[in-house]
């Protein structure tokens, strides 16, 4: 799956979960995030490696200055320190699978979003 296909899949997930106004970031906004809606900022990590704590802290910092909830969609795993930090900072980690197009929560908030959807 290409990076662009992954971003589109994750945009579809945001819409399905309740953020109907989700769009792919373009232009200068793409330097900050991959996806956004009125209440959420989304980043897509399409690598097969493990998500590191730096990505979690960057998403939390950008979202805090913007006032939206951070979502990180990831294809690979999550380093334990990144998962712990996501729980502390309130970052939703959402693991997408290309094969069956499924989505799983990988942080406390990620699991909550899978169970209840995104509040709009």
Tab-separated table of N, CA and C in Angstrom:
chain	number	residue	atom	x	y	z
A	1	UNK	N	0.855	-1.173	0.000
A	1	UNK	CA	0.000	0.000	0.000
A	1	UNK	C	0.903	1.238	0.000
A	2	UNK	N	0.634	2.166	-0.901
A	2	UNK	CA	1.431	3.394	-0.965
A	2	UNK	C	1.060	4.314	0.201
A	3	UNK	N	1.894	5.297	0.439
A	3	UNK	CA	1.604	6.261	1.498
A	3	UNK	C	0.289	6.993	1.226
A	4	UNK	N	0.038	7.356	-0.025
A	4	UNK	CA	-1.196	8.063	-0.372
A	4	UNK	C	-2.424	7.181	-0.145
A	5	UNK	N	-2.308	5.901	-0.491
A	5	UNK	CA	-3.418	4.963	-0.253
A	5	UNK	C	-3.668	4.794	1.241
A	6	UNK	N	-2.607	4.755	2.019
A	6	UNK	CA	-2.748	4.621	3.477
A	6	UNK	C	-3.444	5.844	4.062
A	7	UNK	N	-3.067	7.023	3.612
A	7	UNK	CA	-3.706	8.247	4.096
A	7	UNK	C	-5.187	8.240	3.740
A	8	UNK	N	-5.533	7.843	2.533
A	8	UNK	CA	-6.940	7.794	2.131
A	8	UNK	C	-7.715	6.760	2.954
A	9	UNK	N	-7.130	5.600	3.200
A	9	UNK	CA	-7.782	4.583	4.032
A	9	UNK	C	-8.053	5.141	5.427
A	10	UNK	N	-7.091	5.831	6.001
A	10	UNK	CA	-7.255	6.380	7.342
A	10	UNK	C	-8.269	7.526	7.364
A	11	UNK	N	-8.347	8.301	6.288
A	11	UNK	CA	-9.390	9.329	6.182
A	11	UNK	C	-10.767	8.669	6.198
A	12	UNK	N	-10.892	7.568	5.460
A	12	UNK	CA	-12.156	6.831	5.458
A	12	UNK	C	-12.497	6.316	6.851
A	13	UNK	N	-11.480	5.874	7.597
A	13	UNK	CA	-11.717	5.426	8.969
A	13	UNK	C	-12.190	6.586	9.842
A	14	UNK	N	-11.578	7.758	9.694
A	14	UNK	CA	-12.010	8.915	10.487
A	14	UNK	C	-13.474	9.233	10.211
A	15	UNK	N	-13.850	9.206	8.944
A	15	UNK	CA	-15.245	9.472	8.580
A	15	UNK	C	-16.159	8.409	9.172
A	16	UNK	N	-15.784	7.144	9.026
A	16	UNK	CA	-16.590	6.046	9.554
A	16	UNK	C	-16.780	6.171	11.069
A	17	UNK	N	-15.730	6.586	11.761
A	17	UNK	CA	-15.782	6.701	13.221
A	17	UNK	C	-16.520	7.944	13.706
A	18	UNK	N	-16.868	8.851	12.779
A	18	UNK	CA	-17.700	9.984	13.163
A	18	UNK	C	-17.193	11.362	12.813
A	19	UNK	N	-15.976	11.483	12.302
A	19	UNK	CA	-15.458	12.791	11.900
A	19	UNK	C	-15.760	12.983	10.414
A	20	UNK	N	-17.020	13.277	10.112
A	20	UNK	CA	-17.502	13.329	8.728
A	20	UNK	C	-16.819	14.388	7.878
A	21	UNK	N	-16.227	15.391	8.513
A	21	UNK	CA	-15.589	16.477	7.765
A	21	UNK	C	-14.080	16.249	7.561
A	22	UNK	N	-13.612	15.036	7.720
A	22	UNK	CA	-12.179	14.724	7.584
A	22	UNK	C	-11.703	14.894	6.151
A	23	UNK	N	-10.545	15.532	6.008
A	23	UNK	CA	-9.935	15.742	4.702
A	23	UNK	C	-8.442	15.447	4.768
A	24	UNK	N	-7.868	15.192	3.610
A	24	UNK	CA	-6.427	15.005	3.502
A	24	UNK	C	-5.787	16.391	3.484
A	25	UNK	N	-4.775	16.568	4.303
A	25	UNK	CA	-4.070	17.853	4.344
A	25	UNK	C	-3.347	18.087	3.025
A	26	UNK	N	-3.277	19.328	2.606
A	26	UNK	CA	-2.602	19.702	1.363
A	26	UNK	C	-1.775	20.955	1.603
A	27	UNK	N	-0.858	21.201	0.723
A	27	UNK	CA	-0.047	22.407	0.808
A	27	UNK	C	0.766	22.459	2.083
A	28	UNK	N	0.834	23.635	2.685
A	28	UNK	CA	1.629	23.837	3.897
A	28	UNK	C	1.111	23.002	5.069
A	29	UNK	N	-0.186	22.738	5.102
A	29	UNK	CA	-0.754	21.935	6.198
A	29	UNK	C	-0.176	20.530	6.222
A	30	UNK	N	0.242	20.019	5.078
A	30	UNK	CA	0.784	18.656	5.002
A	30	UNK	C	2.093	18.525	5.772
A	31	UNK	N	2.767	19.651	6.030
A	31	UNK	CA	3.986	19.621	6.834
A	31	UNK	C	3.684	19.362	8.301
A	32	UNK	N	2.452	19.627	8.724
A	32	UNK	CA	2.071	19.455	10.120
A	32	UNK	C	1.356	18.143	10.397
A	33	UNK	N	0.467	17.728	9.498
A	33	UNK	CA	-0.308	16.510	9.698
A	33	UNK	C	-0.722	15.954	8.343
A	34	UNK	N	-1.279	14.741	8.353
A	34	UNK	CA	-1.749	14.117	7.113
A	34	UNK	C	-3.241	14.308	6.893
A	35	UNK	N	-3.989	14.359	7.990
A	35	UNK	CA	-5.444	14.447	7.943
A	35	UNK	C	-5.925	15.438	8.983
A	36	UNK	N	-7.069	16.037	8.732
A	36	UNK	CA	-7.647	16.879	9.772
A	36	UNK	C	-9.144	16.985	9.583
A	37	UNK	N	-9.798	17.304	10.680
A	37	UNK	CA	-11.225	17.604	10.696
A	37	UNK	C	-11.387	18.763	11.675
A	38	UNK	N	-12.598	19.150	11.934
A	38	UNK	CA	-12.821	20.277	12.838
A	38	UNK	C	-12.345	19.981	14.259
A	39	UNK	N	-12.301	18.703	14.651
A	39	UNK	CA	-11.924	18.357	16.027
A	39	UNK	C	-10.696	17.458	16.145
A	40	UNK	N	-10.150	16.994	15.030
A	40	UNK	CA	-9.055	16.011	15.084
A	40	UNK	C	-7.941	16.330	14.101
A	41	UNK	N	-6.711	16.015	14.512
A	41	UNK	CA	-5.558	16.021	13.623
A	41	UNK	C	-5.072	14.588	13.521
A	42	UNK	N	-4.762	14.147	12.324
A	42	UNK	CA	-4.338	12.761	12.127
A	42	UNK	C	-3.004	12.659	11.421
A	43	UNK	N	-2.200	11.720	11.880
A	43	UNK	CA	-0.926	11.386	11.255
A	43	UNK	C	-0.980	9.935	10.843
A	44	UNK	N	-0.374	9.604	9.710
A	44	UNK	CA	-0.372	8.235	9.205
A	44	UNK	C	1.072	7.773	9.089
A	45	UNK	N	1.406	6.729	9.837
A	45	UNK	CA	2.733	6.104	9.774
A	45	UNK	C	2.564	4.801	9.003
A	46	UNK	N	2.945	4.820	7.735
A	46	UNK	CA	2.747	3.673	6.855
A	46	UNK	C	3.934	2.710	6.858
A	47	UNK	N	4.871	2.887	7.774
A	47	UNK	CA	6.034	1.994	7.829
A	47	UNK	C	5.679	0.709	8.576
A	48	UNK	N	6.469	-0.301	8.363
A	48	UNK	CA	6.241	-1.575	9.051
A	48	UNK	C	6.968	-1.632	10.394
A	49	UNK	N	7.756	-0.624	10.683
A	49	UNK	CA	8.502	-0.586	11.942
A	49	UNK	C	7.622	-0.207	13.119
A	50	UNK	N	8.245	-0.118	14.278
A	50	UNK	CA	7.531	0.255	15.491
A	50	UNK	C	7.499	1.766	15.667
A	51	UNK	N	6.339	2.289	16.023
A	51	UNK	CA	6.181	3.709	16.288
A	51	UNK	C	7.007	4.078	17.509
A	52	UNK	N	7.760	5.166	17.400
A	52	UNK	CA	8.609	5.604	18.489
A	52	UNK	C	7.952	6.763	19.242
A	53	UNK	N	8.474	7.023	20.405
A	53	UNK	CA	7.911	8.039	21.286
A	53	UNK	C	7.975	9.441	20.670
A	54	UNK	N	8.952	9.711	19.822
A	54	UNK	CA	9.073	11.040	19.208
A	54	UNK	C	7.815	11.421	18.427
A	55	UNK	N	7.256	10.472	17.688
A	55	UNK	CA	6.047	10.745	16.903
A	55	UNK	C	4.864	11.079	17.812
A	56	UNK	N	4.773	10.381	18.926
A	56	UNK	CA	3.688	10.621	19.883
A	56	UNK	C	3.817	12.017	20.491
A	57	UNK	N	5.025	12.364	20.906
A	57	UNK	CA	5.231	13.668	21.534
A	57	UNK	C	5.023	14.813	20.545
A	58	UNK	N	5.446	14.624	19.303
A	58	UNK	CA	5.242	15.653	18.279
A	58	UNK	C	3.750	15.854	18.020
A	59	UNK	N	3.007	14.757	17.877
A	59	UNK	CA	1.559	14.857	17.638
A	59	UNK	C	0.870	15.540	18.809
A	60	UNK	N	1.235	15.172	20.026
A	60	UNK	CA	0.616	15.778	21.211
A	60	UNK	C	0.904	17.274	21.272
A	61	UNK	N	2.127	17.671	20.974
A	61	UNK	CA	2.503	19.081	21.033
A	61	UNK	C	1.768	19.899	19.966
A	62	UNK	N	1.736	19.394	18.736
A	62	UNK	CA	1.045	20.121	17.665
A	62	UNK	C	-0.455	20.228	17.934
A	63	UNK	N	-1.040	19.140	18.400
A	63	UNK	CA	-2.476	19.144	18.674
A	63	UNK	C	-2.806	20.073	19.840
A	64	UNK	N	-1.922	20.133	20.839
A	64	UNK	CA	-2.163	21.014	21.985
A	64	UNK	C	-2.185	22.484	21.564
A	65	UNK	N	-1.299	22.864	20.658
A	65	UNK	CA	-1.280	24.255	20.209
A	65	UNK	C	-2.457	24.556	19.289
A	66	UNK	N	-2.979	23.532	18.627
A	66	UNK	CA	-4.077	23.680	17.681
A	66	UNK	C	-5.449	23.529	18.343
A	67	UNK	N	-5.506	22.817	19.459
A	67	UNK	CA	-6.766	22.611	20.164
A	67	UNK	C	-7.584	21.433	19.668
A	68	UNK	N	-6.980	20.573	18.849
A	68	UNK	CA	-7.694	19.384	18.356
A	68	UNK	C	-7.090	18.128	18.971
A	69	UNK	N	-7.821	17.033	18.891
A	69	UNK	CA	-7.400	15.744	19.424
A	69	UNK	C	-6.438	15.060	18.451
A	70	UNK	N	-5.290	14.564	18.922
A	70	UNK	CA	-4.350	13.879	18.026
A	70	UNK	C	-4.680	12.396	17.838
A	71	UNK	N	-4.625	11.974	16.590
A	71	UNK	CA	-4.810	10.567	16.213
A	71	UNK	C	-3.591	10.145	15.404
A	72	UNK	N	-2.993	9.032	15.770
A	72	UNK	CA	-1.907	8.483	14.959
A	72	UNK	C	-2.351	7.122	14.447
A	73	UNK	N	-2.439	7.009	13.137
A	73	UNK	CA	-2.752	5.746	12.480
A	73	UNK	C	-1.423	5.097	12.129
A	74	UNK	N	-1.259	3.839	12.469
A	74	UNK	CA	0.001	3.175	12.204
A	74	UNK	C	-0.216	1.796	11.627
A	75	UNK	N	0.733	1.413	10.803
A	75	UNK	CA	0.681	0.111	10.134
A	75	UNK	C	1.454	-0.938	10.936
A	76	UNK	N	2.538	-0.508	11.558
A	76	UNK	CA	3.408	-1.432	12.295
A	76	UNK	C	3.037	-1.526	13.758
A	77	UNK	N	4.038	-1.800	14.559
A	77	UNK	CA	3.841	-1.939	15.994
A	77	UNK	C	4.065	-0.626	16.726
A	78	UNK	N	4.089	-0.727	18.039
A	78	UNK	CA	4.285	0.439	18.900
A	78	UNK	C	5.307	0.069	19.966
A	79	UNK	N	6.344	0.876	20.103
A	79	UNK	CA	7.299	0.659	21.192
A	79	UNK	C	6.566	0.891	22.512
A	80	UNK	N	6.848	0.069	23.526
A	80	UNK	CA	6.150	0.226	24.809
A	80	UNK	C	6.213	1.646	25.369
A	81	UNK	N	7.367	2.306	25.262
A	81	UNK	CA	7.480	3.667	25.779
A	81	UNK	C	6.572	4.620	25.011
A	82	UNK	N	6.368	4.391	23.723
A	82	UNK	CA	5.470	5.227	22.922
A	82	UNK	C	4.023	5.004	23.342
A	83	UNK	N	3.655	3.767	23.617
A	83	UNK	CA	2.292	3.480	24.059
A	83	UNK	C	2.031	4.109	25.424
A	84	UNK	N	2.978	3.995	26.332
A	84	UNK	CA	2.825	4.598	27.658
A	84	UNK	C	2.678	6.110	27.548
A	85	UNK	N	3.502	6.717	26.713
A	85	UNK	CA	3.467	8.174	26.548
A	85	UNK	C	2.157	8.606	25.885
A	86	UNK	N	1.661	7.831	24.935
A	86	UNK	CA	0.372	8.131	24.299
A	86	UNK	C	-0.746	8.127	25.334
A	87	UNK	N	-0.701	7.179	26.257
A	87	UNK	CA	-1.722	7.125	27.308
A	87	UNK	C	-1.643	8.355	28.208
A	88	UNK	N	-0.442	8.764	28.550
A	88	UNK	CA	-0.255	9.934	29.412
A	88	UNK	C	-0.690	11.218	28.709
A	89	UNK	N	-0.346	11.349	27.431
A	89	UNK	CA	-0.602	12.586	26.684
A	89	UNK	C	-1.974	12.623	26.005
A	90	UNK	N	-2.714	11.520	26.043
A	90	UNK	CA	-4.037	11.492	25.411
A	90	UNK	C	-3.996	11.428	23.900
A	91	UNK	N	-3.036	10.668	23.370
A	91	UNK	CA	-2.921	10.484	21.923
A	91	UNK	C	-3.537	9.136	21.566
A	92	UNK	N	-4.450	9.138	20.614
A	92	UNK	CA	-5.065	7.884	20.165
A	92	UNK	C	-4.143	7.206	19.159
A	93	UNK	N	-3.764	5.976	19.451
A	93	UNK	CA	-2.989	5.157	18.520
A	93	UNK	C	-3.934	4.143	17.911
A	94	UNK	N	-4.017	4.150	16.589
A	94	UNK	CA	-4.947	3.295	15.860
A	94	UNK	C	-4.172	2.506	14.813
A	95	UNK	N	-4.180	1.195	14.954
A	95	UNK	CA	-3.422	0.306	14.079
A	95	UNK	C	-4.324	-0.192	12.953
A	96	UNK	N	-3.968	0.164	11.709
A	96	UNK	CA	-4.761	-0.283	10.563
A	96	UNK	C	-4.057	-1.451	9.880
A	97	UNK	N	-4.877	-2.335	9.342
A	97	UNK	CA	-4.343	-3.489	8.620
A	97	UNK	C	-4.808	-3.411	7.174
A	98	UNK	N	-3.837	-3.481	6.294
A	98	UNK	CA	-4.128	-3.384	4.860
A	98	UNK	C	-4.941	-4.579	4.372
A	99	UNK	N	-4.558	-5.765	4.824
A	99	UNK	CA	-5.154	-6.994	4.297
A	99	UNK	C	-6.668	-7.038	4.460
A	100	UNK	N	-7.152	-6.808	5.673
A	100	UNK	CA	-8.602	-6.890	5.897
A	100	UNK	C	-9.231	-5.528	6.204
A	101	UNK	N	-8.430	-4.457	6.080
A	101	UNK	CA	-8.883	-3.088	6.287
A	101	UNK	C	-9.478	-2.887	7.680
A	102	UNK	N	-8.999	-3.640	8.651
A	102	UNK	CA	-9.481	-3.534	10.023
A	102	UNK	C	-8.713	-2.449	10.774
A	103	UNK	N	-9.242	-2.041	11.909
A	103	UNK	CA	-8.636	-1.011	12.741
A	103	UNK	C	-8.701	-1.446	14.194
A	104	UNK	N	-7.582	-1.336	14.906
A	104	UNK	CA	-7.505	-1.707	16.323
A	104	UNK	C	-6.916	-0.551	17.117
A	105	UNK	N	-7.365	-0.390	18.348
A	105	UNK	CA	-6.792	0.610	19.237
A	105	UNK	C	-5.522	0.083	19.875
A	106	UNK	N	-4.473	0.912	19.890
A	106	UNK	CA	-3.191	0.511	20.470
A	106	UNK	C	-2.813	1.348	21.678
A	107	UNK	N	-3.668	2.280	22.061
A	107	UNK	CA	-3.494	3.068	23.280
A	107	UNK	C	-4.856	3.087	23.973
A	108	UNK	N	-4.871	3.581	25.191
A	108	UNK	CA	-6.135	3.631	25.931
A	108	UNK	C	-7.187	4.409	25.132
A	109	UNK	N	-6.825	5.590	24.649
A	109	UNK	CA	-7.776	6.397	23.894
A	109	UNK	C	-8.110	5.760	22.546
A	110	UNK	N	-7.150	5.103	21.930
A	110	UNK	CA	-7.410	4.401	20.675
A	110	UNK	C	-8.460	3.312	20.845
A	111	UNK	N	-8.351	2.543	21.930
A	111	UNK	CA	-9.345	1.488	22.193
A	111	UNK	C	-10.721	2.087	22.481
A	112	UNK	N	-10.737	3.218	23.180
A	112	UNK	CA	-12.002	3.882	23.475
A	112	UNK	C	-12.673	4.369	22.182
A	113	UNK	N	-11.879	4.929	21.281
A	113	UNK	CA	-12.422	5.417	20.015
A	113	UNK	C	-12.981	4.269	19.182
A	114	UNK	N	-12.294	3.131	19.153
A	114	UNK	CA	-12.803	1.964	18.435
A	114	UNK	C	-14.153	1.548	19.002
A	115	UNK	N	-14.293	1.618	20.332
A	115	UNK	CA	-15.524	1.171	20.976
A	115	UNK	C	-16.671	2.177	20.834
A	116	UNK	N	-16.367	3.484	20.866
A	116	UNK	CA	-17.432	4.477	20.916
A	116	UNK	C	-17.471	5.437	19.736
A	117	UNK	N	-16.431	5.475	18.929
A	117	UNK	CA	-16.366	6.416	17.810
A	117	UNK	C	-15.761	7.747	18.231
A	118	UNK	N	-15.655	8.635	17.267
A	118	UNK	CA	-15.121	9.978	17.509
A	118	UNK	C	-16.261	10.909	17.848
A	119	UNK	N	-16.118	11.651	18.913
A	119	UNK	CA	-17.149	12.601	19.313
A	119	UNK	C	-17.092	13.815	18.409
A	120	UNK	N	-18.207	14.211	17.891
A	120	UNK	CA	-18.251	15.423	17.046
A	120	UNK	C	-19.108	16.457	17.653
